[in-house]
Structure formats: structure tokens, C-alpha cells
One Martini backbone bead per residue (centre of mass of N, CA, C, O) as a GRO file, in nm:
protein
  294
    1MET     BB    1   0.384   2.432   1.833
    2SER     BB    2   0.116   2.276   1.801
    3ASP     BB    3  -0.057   1.977   1.940
    4LEU     BB    4  -0.279   1.900   1.726
    5PRO     BB    5  -0.138   1.697   1.534
    6ARG     BB    6  -0.093   1.479   1.751
    7ALA     BB    7  -0.393   1.439   1.821
    8TYR     BB    8  -0.474   1.354   1.535
    9ALA     BB    9  -0.296   1.103   1.515
   10GLU     BB   10  -0.424   0.953   1.754
   11HIS     BB   11  -0.705   0.939   1.628
   12LEU     BB   12  -0.631   0.774   1.376
   13ALA     BB   13  -0.515   0.527   1.531
   14ARG     BB   14  -0.750   0.473   1.741
   15ASP     BB   15  -1.036   0.542   1.582
   16ARG     BB   16  -0.956   0.479   1.260
   17ARG     BB   17  -0.729   0.268   1.201
   18ARG     BB   18  -0.477   0.364   1.077
   19SER     BB   19  -0.197   0.356   0.933
   20PRO     BB   20   0.118   0.450   1.004
   21HIS     BB   21   0.165   0.593   0.734
   22THR     BB   22  -0.087   0.774   0.741
   23VAL     BB   23  -0.033   0.912   1.008
   24ARG     BB   24   0.235   1.046   0.931
   25ALA     BB   25   0.133   1.204   0.683
   26TYR     BB   26  -0.099   1.367   0.827
   27GLU     BB   27   0.075   1.499   1.042
   28ALA     BB   28   0.267   1.647   0.849
   29THR     BB   29   0.046   1.822   0.723
   30ALA     BB   30  -0.048   1.962   0.985
   31VAL     BB   31   0.224   2.092   1.043
   32ARG     BB   32   0.245   2.256   0.783
   33LEU     BB   33  -0.010   2.422   0.821
   34CYS     BB   34   0.064   2.556   1.089
   35GLY     BB   35   0.326   2.686   0.986
   36PHE     BB   36   0.198   2.855   0.764
   37LEU     BB   37  -0.010   3.015   0.939
   38GLN     BB   38   0.192   3.142   1.132
   39THR     BB   39   0.331   3.304   0.904
   40HIS     BB   40   0.078   3.428   0.763
   41TRP     BB   41  -0.042   3.562   1.052
   42GLY     BB   42   0.148   3.595   1.315
   43GLU     BB   43   0.039   3.343   1.498
   44ALA     BB   44  -0.074   3.134   1.706
   45ILE     BB   45  -0.191   2.796   1.704
   46ASP     BB   46  -0.536   2.716   1.738
   47GLN     BB   47  -0.859   2.640   1.740
   48ALA     BB   48  -0.964   2.929   1.684
   49VAL     BB   49  -0.783   2.989   1.442
   50LEU     BB   50  -0.873   2.746   1.260
   51ALA     BB   51  -1.176   2.851   1.238
   52ARG     BB   52  -1.071   3.090   1.022
   53VAL     BB   53  -1.041   2.928   0.785
   54THR     BB   54  -1.016   2.965   0.438
   55THR     BB   55  -1.013   2.918   0.110
   56ALA     BB   56  -0.772   3.111   0.063
   57ASP     BB   57  -0.581   2.968   0.261
   58LEU     BB   58  -0.577   2.695   0.115
   59ARG     BB   59  -0.468   2.803  -0.152
   60ALA     BB   60  -0.203   2.912  -0.034
   61PHE     BB   61  -0.096   2.645   0.069
   62LEU     BB   62  -0.097   2.490  -0.204
   63ALA     BB   63   0.087   2.693  -0.349
   64ALA     BB   64   0.330   2.641  -0.168
   65ARG     BB   65   0.351   2.339  -0.235
   66ARG     BB   66   0.387   2.375  -0.536
   67GLY     BB   67   0.657   2.536  -0.502
   68GLU     BB   68   0.791   2.251  -0.395
   69GLY     BB   69   0.688   2.026  -0.635
   70ILE     BB   70   0.411   1.918  -0.633
   71GLY     BB   71   0.160   1.733  -0.748
   72ASN     BB   72  -0.160   1.640  -0.793
   73ALA     BB   73  -0.167   1.392  -0.607
   74SER     BB   74  -0.033   1.530  -0.360
   75ALA     BB   75  -0.235   1.765  -0.337
   76ALA     BB   76  -0.484   1.590  -0.284
   77ARG     BB   77  -0.376   1.457  -0.024
   78GLU     BB   78  -0.328   1.719   0.130
   79LEU     BB   79  -0.624   1.816   0.129
   80SER     BB   80  -0.743   1.572   0.276
   81ALA     BB   81  -0.577   1.611   0.538
   82VAL     BB   82  -0.674   1.897   0.603
   83ARG     BB   83  -0.973   1.835   0.631
   84GLY     BB   84  -0.947   1.629   0.859
   85PHE     BB   85  -0.809   1.816   1.063
   86LEU     BB   86  -1.023   2.045   1.074
   87ASP     BB   87  -1.263   1.866   1.149
   88HIS     BB   88  -1.140   1.770   1.418
   89VAL     BB   89  -1.096   2.055   1.550
   90THR     BB   90  -1.384   2.221   1.448
   91GLY     BB   91  -1.569   2.031   1.298
   92ALA     BB   92  -1.781   1.883   1.113
   93GLY     BB   93  -1.852   2.094   0.827
   94THR     BB   94  -1.652   2.366   0.871
   95THR     BB   95  -1.490   2.332   0.629
   96PRO     BB   96  -1.381   2.466   0.364
   97ARG     BB   97  -1.441   2.451   0.032
   98LEU     BB   98  -1.219   2.265  -0.200
   99LYS     BB   99  -1.117   2.192  -0.503
  100GLY     BB  100  -0.936   1.960  -0.629
  101PRO     BB  101  -0.725   1.819  -0.818
  102ARG     BB  102  -0.690   1.650  -1.102
  103VAL     BB  103  -0.679   1.287  -1.114
  104ALA     BB  104  -0.546   1.038  -1.275
  105LYS     BB  105  -0.625   0.716  -1.316
  106GLY     BB  106  -0.453   0.447  -1.251
  107VAL     BB  107  -0.324   0.151  -1.388
  108PRO     BB  108  -0.241  -0.139  -1.323
  109ARG     BB  109   0.089  -0.317  -1.355
  110PRO     BB  110   0.141  -0.612  -1.446
  111ILE     BB  111   0.279  -0.931  -1.445
  112SER     BB  112   0.371  -1.218  -1.539
  113PRO     BB  113   0.382  -1.535  -1.432
  114ALA     BB  114   0.678  -1.587  -1.516
  115GLU     BB  115   0.794  -1.333  -1.379
  116ALA     BB  116   0.704  -1.395  -1.090
  117VAL     BB  117   0.864  -1.661  -1.058
  118ALA     BB  118   1.144  -1.558  -1.138
  119LEU     BB  119   1.166  -1.352  -0.915
  120ALA     BB  120   1.146  -1.543  -0.670
  121GLU     BB  121   1.387  -1.724  -0.749
  122ASP     BB  122   1.607  -1.506  -0.762
  123VAL     BB  123   1.580  -1.398  -0.473
  124SER     BB  124   1.647  -1.681  -0.333
  125GLU     BB  125   1.958  -1.687  -0.464
  126ASP     BB  126   2.112  -1.436  -0.337
  127PRO     BB  127   2.161  -1.521  -0.063
  128ASP     BB  128   2.382  -1.678   0.161
  129GLU     BB  129   2.140  -1.755   0.329
  130PRO     BB  130   1.908  -1.997   0.305
  131TRP     BB  131   1.679  -1.877   0.492
  132ILE     BB  132   1.655  -1.607   0.337
  133GLY     BB  133   1.573  -1.724   0.066
  134ALA     BB  134   1.319  -1.869   0.175
  135ARG     BB  135   1.180  -1.616   0.278
  136ASP     BB  136   1.159  -1.451   0.012
  137PHE     BB  137   1.001  -1.663  -0.143
  138ALA     BB  138   0.752  -1.673   0.047
  139VAL     BB  139   0.668  -1.377   0.029
  140LEU     BB  140   0.624  -1.360  -0.284
  141LEU     BB  141   0.413  -1.587  -0.296
  142LEU     BB  142   0.205  -1.441  -0.122
  143LEU     BB  143   0.159  -1.200  -0.312
  144TYR     BB  144   0.080  -1.380  -0.566
  145GLY     BB  145  -0.092  -1.633  -0.440
  146ALA     BB  146  -0.279  -1.424  -0.227
  147GLY     BB  147  -0.276  -1.098  -0.253
  148LEU     BB  148  -0.087  -0.952  -0.070
  149ARG     BB  149   0.032  -0.728   0.119
  150VAL     BB  150   0.321  -0.653   0.257
  151ALA     BB  151   0.213  -0.588   0.545
  152GLU     BB  152   0.052  -0.854   0.572
  153ALA     BB  153   0.284  -1.054   0.550
  154LEU     BB  154   0.466  -0.915   0.781
  155GLY     BB  155   0.219  -0.947   1.004
  156LEU     BB  156   0.271  -1.223   1.053
  157THR     BB  157   0.253  -1.493   1.278
  158GLY     BB  158   0.294  -1.785   1.456
  159ALA     BB  159  -0.025  -1.825   1.473
  160ALA     BB  160  -0.048  -1.944   1.170
  161LEU     BB  161   0.046  -2.194   1.303
  162PRO     BB  162  -0.047  -2.427   1.136
  163LEU     BB  163  -0.101  -2.481   0.816
  164GLY     BB  164  -0.356  -2.454   0.576
  165ALA     BB  165  -0.593  -2.380   0.329
  166THR     BB  166  -0.593  -2.118   0.507
  167LEU     BB  167  -0.574  -1.753   0.577
  168VAL     BB  168  -0.540  -1.512   0.823
  169VAL     BB  169  -0.587  -1.163   0.755
  170THR     BB  170  -0.455  -0.840   0.831
  171GLY     BB  171  -0.560  -0.535   0.738
  172LYS     BB  172  -0.695  -0.263   0.699
  173ARG     BB  173  -0.817  -0.152   0.990
  174ASP     BB  174  -0.811  -0.450   1.116
  175LYS     BB  175  -0.909  -0.630   0.891
  176THR     BB  176  -1.038  -0.946   0.829
  177ARG     BB  177  -0.937  -1.234   0.626
  178ILE     BB  178  -0.984  -1.505   0.396
  179VAL     BB  179  -0.732  -1.705   0.237
  180PRO     BB  180  -0.611  -1.896   0.012
  181LEU     BB  181  -0.369  -2.176   0.016
  182LEU     BB  182  -0.141  -2.279  -0.168
  183PRO     BB  183   0.068  -2.541  -0.175
  184GLN     BB  184   0.321  -2.378  -0.266
  185VAL     BB  185   0.305  -2.167  -0.042
  186ARG     BB  186   0.305  -2.353   0.201
  187ALA     BB  187   0.579  -2.488   0.135
  188ALA     BB  188   0.751  -2.229   0.149
  189ILE     BB  189   0.693  -2.159   0.445
  190GLU     BB  190   0.784  -2.430   0.570
  191ALA     BB  191   1.077  -2.411   0.470
  192TYR     BB  192   1.145  -2.157   0.627
  193VAL     BB  193   1.074  -2.253   0.915
  194ALA     BB  194   1.288  -2.488   0.916
  195LEU     BB  195   1.541  -2.267   0.884
  196CYS     BB  196   1.479  -2.078   1.101
  197PRO     BB  197   1.671  -1.957   1.389
  198TYR     BB  198   1.413  -1.800   1.565
  199GLY     BB  199   1.156  -1.922   1.538
  200THR     BB  200   0.772  -1.950   1.630
  201ALA     BB  201   0.627  -1.746   1.793
  202ARG     BB  202   0.304  -1.645   1.828
  203ASP     BB  203   0.393  -1.321   1.897
  204ALA     BB  204   0.575  -1.336   1.646
  205GLU     BB  205   0.717  -1.284   1.371
  206LEU     BB  206   0.751  -1.482   1.097
  207PHE     BB  207   0.929  -1.266   0.953
  208ARG     BB  208   1.276  -1.230   0.956
  209GLY     BB  209   1.553  -1.085   1.010
  210ALA     BB  210   1.890  -1.130   1.027
  211LYS     BB  211   1.867  -1.044   1.360
  212GLY     BB  212   1.541  -1.125   1.439
  213GLY     BB  213   1.369  -0.919   1.346
  214PRO     BB  214   1.164  -0.759   1.170
  215LEU     BB  215   1.075  -0.744   0.855
  216SER     BB  216   1.142  -0.518   0.611
  217PRO     BB  217   1.004  -0.368   0.339
  218ARG     BB  218   1.271  -0.257   0.225
  219MET     BB  219   1.406  -0.536   0.181
  220VAL     BB  220   1.204  -0.636  -0.027
  221ARG     BB  221   1.241  -0.410  -0.236
  222ARG     BB  222   1.547  -0.451  -0.274
  223ALA     BB  223   1.541  -0.742  -0.377
  224VAL     BB  224   1.360  -0.687  -0.624
  225GLN     BB  225   1.539  -0.478  -0.762
  226ARG     BB  226   1.781  -0.662  -0.814
  227ALA     BB  227   1.627  -0.879  -0.976
  228ARG     BB  228   1.518  -0.693  -1.197
  229VAL     BB  229   1.794  -0.627  -1.317
  230ARG     BB  230   1.892  -0.917  -1.379
  231LEU     BB  231   1.614  -0.982  -1.557
  232GLN     BB  232   1.509  -0.731  -1.715
  233LEU     BB  233   1.278  -0.584  -1.585
  234PRO     BB  234   1.049  -0.373  -1.531
  235ASP     BB  235   0.987  -0.107  -1.316
  236ARG     BB  236   0.698  -0.229  -1.227
  237THR     BB  237   0.866  -0.438  -1.061
  238THR     BB  238   0.707  -0.501  -0.765
  239PRO     BB  239   0.568  -0.617  -0.491
  240HIS     BB  240   0.280  -0.494  -0.562
  241ALA     BB  241   0.261  -0.620  -0.850
  242LEU     BB  242   0.184  -0.904  -0.748
  243ARG     BB  243  -0.101  -0.827  -0.661
  244HIS     BB  244  -0.197  -0.731  -0.935
  245SER     BB  245  -0.149  -1.002  -1.076
  246PHE     BB  246  -0.341  -1.171  -0.917
  247ALA     BB  247  -0.598  -1.015  -1.002
  248THR     BB  248  -0.569  -1.021  -1.314
  249HIS     BB  249  -0.547  -1.332  -1.354
  250LEU     BB  250  -0.818  -1.405  -1.228
  251LEU     BB  251  -0.999  -1.230  -1.409
  252GLY     BB  252  -0.896  -1.358  -1.684
  253ARG     BB  253  -1.027  -1.650  -1.560
  254GLY     BB  254  -1.329  -1.563  -1.432
  255ALA     BB  255  -1.349  -1.403  -1.188
  256ASP     BB  256  -1.528  -1.271  -0.948
  257LEU     BB  257  -1.552  -0.953  -0.834
  258ARG     BB  258  -1.650  -1.007  -0.543
  259ALA     BB  259  -1.441  -1.221  -0.474
  260LEU     BB  260  -1.198  -1.037  -0.526
  261GLN     BB  261  -1.262  -0.834  -0.308
  262GLU     BB  262  -1.225  -1.033  -0.072
  263LEU     BB  263  -0.932  -1.122  -0.133
  264LEU     BB  264  -0.815  -0.814  -0.119
  265GLY     BB  265  -0.974  -0.624   0.095
  266HIS     BB  266  -1.193  -0.439  -0.016
  267ALA     BB  267  -1.426  -0.202   0.075
  268SER     BB  268  -1.462  -0.139  -0.235
  269LEU     BB  269  -1.557  -0.215  -0.556
  270SER     BB  270  -1.411   0.020  -0.704
  271SER     BB  271  -1.121  -0.089  -0.642
  272THR     BB  272  -1.163  -0.354  -0.821
  273GLN     BB  273  -1.260  -0.241  -1.107
  274ILE     BB  274  -0.977  -0.161  -1.225
  275TYR     BB  275  -0.918  -0.458  -1.336
  276THR     BB  276  -1.100  -0.437  -1.587
  277GLN     BB  277  -0.914  -0.241  -1.737
  278VAL     BB  278  -0.674  -0.426  -1.761
  279ASP     BB  279  -0.814  -0.649  -1.922
  280ALA     BB  280  -0.902  -0.471  -2.157
  281ALA     BB  281  -0.617  -0.382  -2.237
  282HIS     BB  282  -0.518  -0.664  -2.309
  283LEU     BB  283  -0.722  -0.725  -2.534
  284LEU     BB  284  -0.633  -0.489  -2.716
  285ASP     BB  285  -0.343  -0.581  -2.758
  286VAL     BB  286  -0.411  -0.848  -2.892
  287TYR     BB  287  -0.571  -0.730  -3.125
  288ARG     BB  288  -0.351  -0.542  -3.247
  289ASN     BB  289  -0.136  -0.781  -3.287
  290ALA     BB  290  -0.342  -0.985  -3.464
  291HIS     BB  291  -0.486  -0.793  -3.644
  292PRO     BB  292  -0.460  -0.697  -3.977
  293ARG     BB  293  -0.635  -0.405  -3.924
  294ALA     BB  294  -0.503  -0.271  -3.654
   0.00000   0.00000   0.00000
């Protein structure tokens, strides 16, 4: 197999500062494309061979992936990764154009403030170790109280201490932003720090796993899933839903869209505008439920 997918992955991580998850996904797509073309054409894949890729070849690749059961959203992501890979290998603007499948834009599905607090409290009461309960409570309050992504919360280090009125967060593509820290969130983090048996070295992760290593996002998702079942909350209750709830509740109380964009760390205002649809949907639900003629 060609080493071009590996070189592409290194480019994404080094030059484009993409997240590790994105790098892995795009490299996997590049590997799949090279494997498909090698079988399709019966020859080794190199830069010169990739320069011959046509629209028909891309259609054949997507058709093969469709045969493996991927849907519209996955096919669109696959095509985006293929375009990026071919542009990197053969030069930007040389990749044949192919219109991707139409993907309906989903609307974030927040949970209520009461559900968010109940979730954090339930998660904190589940572990046998008090410091682990305090850790999980602090992480979930950061997601809901400050609108952080899971990776952003778990990426905090001891350098964030001592806590003040704001917190510096490193988001996607290593962009930093400043978010306000509510007193309740600050108190939860400080309570965890006081109980954590592994210390708070400035260059070490703030939130630790049970054995002292970095806390895994999978463990956060698993804890939320167990609490969701116990509280009989809907399936949409995930760690990321707390970030959606943060944005929706602020917007519903009159927050400025530009300010919300800064708080969430969105590169484009269009990413933030989707929350106006959520708020409008909520207003329509209230209207239908309350108006006698609705």
C-alpha cells in the first residue's frame, strides 16, 4: 500500500492542525481509496496514478462504500476526505468535481436545565471513590456551565489553576478562547482538585482516570449513559448535549449571537446560527401546546 495516506495524515496534523479524530478518519478514507483503486485498476498506487482519477472513478468508489452500508452523511464526509487527499497529492484544484449527496442539516437537541443538573448530580453519586464522583460532577458542569466540548474539558491541565473568573480553553485547531467560569463550576473543580490523589502538576491533565492517567472521553460517555438510564432521560442526553443546552439556554434568554459564537469557539457564525432554529422550534412547541386553536 502507498505511504501517501500516512503523509497526508501528517500534513493534516502538522500543517492544518486538525484534531486526532479527524486525522485518523481522513487517513482511513485515503487508505480505503488507495485500496479500492489498486483493485479497480490492478496496479500500484502512486502520485502519478492518483493524478489520473476521474469523476467516474470517484463515483465507483462511493458506490462501493454505499454497498458497505454507509448513509448520506458518511458518504459526504468520505467524499470531502477524498477531495482533500487528492488535492494534497496532486495539487489543489486538480481533483475532478463530483457533487456529494444531499445531507439534511440536523438541529441540536438540548436537554432542560433541570435535566442537566440532575444528570451531573446522579453521575457524581455513582462511583465508589468520592474523588471520582467529584471529578465527573466537575467535568459535566464544565460542559453545561461553560459550553466546552468534551475534548476541551479533558484537555485542561494543572496550568489552569488557581481558577479565576475566566478560563482559557484550547479548542479545535489549537485556537484559544476565554470563557467565563461560574462560581458553581469553579467550586466543583476546586472540590475535585482537593480530593484528587494524583496532584495537579502544571503540565499534567487536570482530570485524571482511576489509575492516574488522562481521563478518557469514553469514560465520560459511559458514565452519562448509565445515569441517563437511571433517570429515564431521552437518548439524546449525551455529554455533547450539555454543550448544546448551554448554547440554547443562553440564546433563549437573549444572548447575542456573536457573543455566543465566541463562547462556543465557532470559526463561522453559520455554525452558531443553527441554535436560532432550536429556539424557534421551542417557541413553536410552546405555541402548539398552549394556543387553543393550534
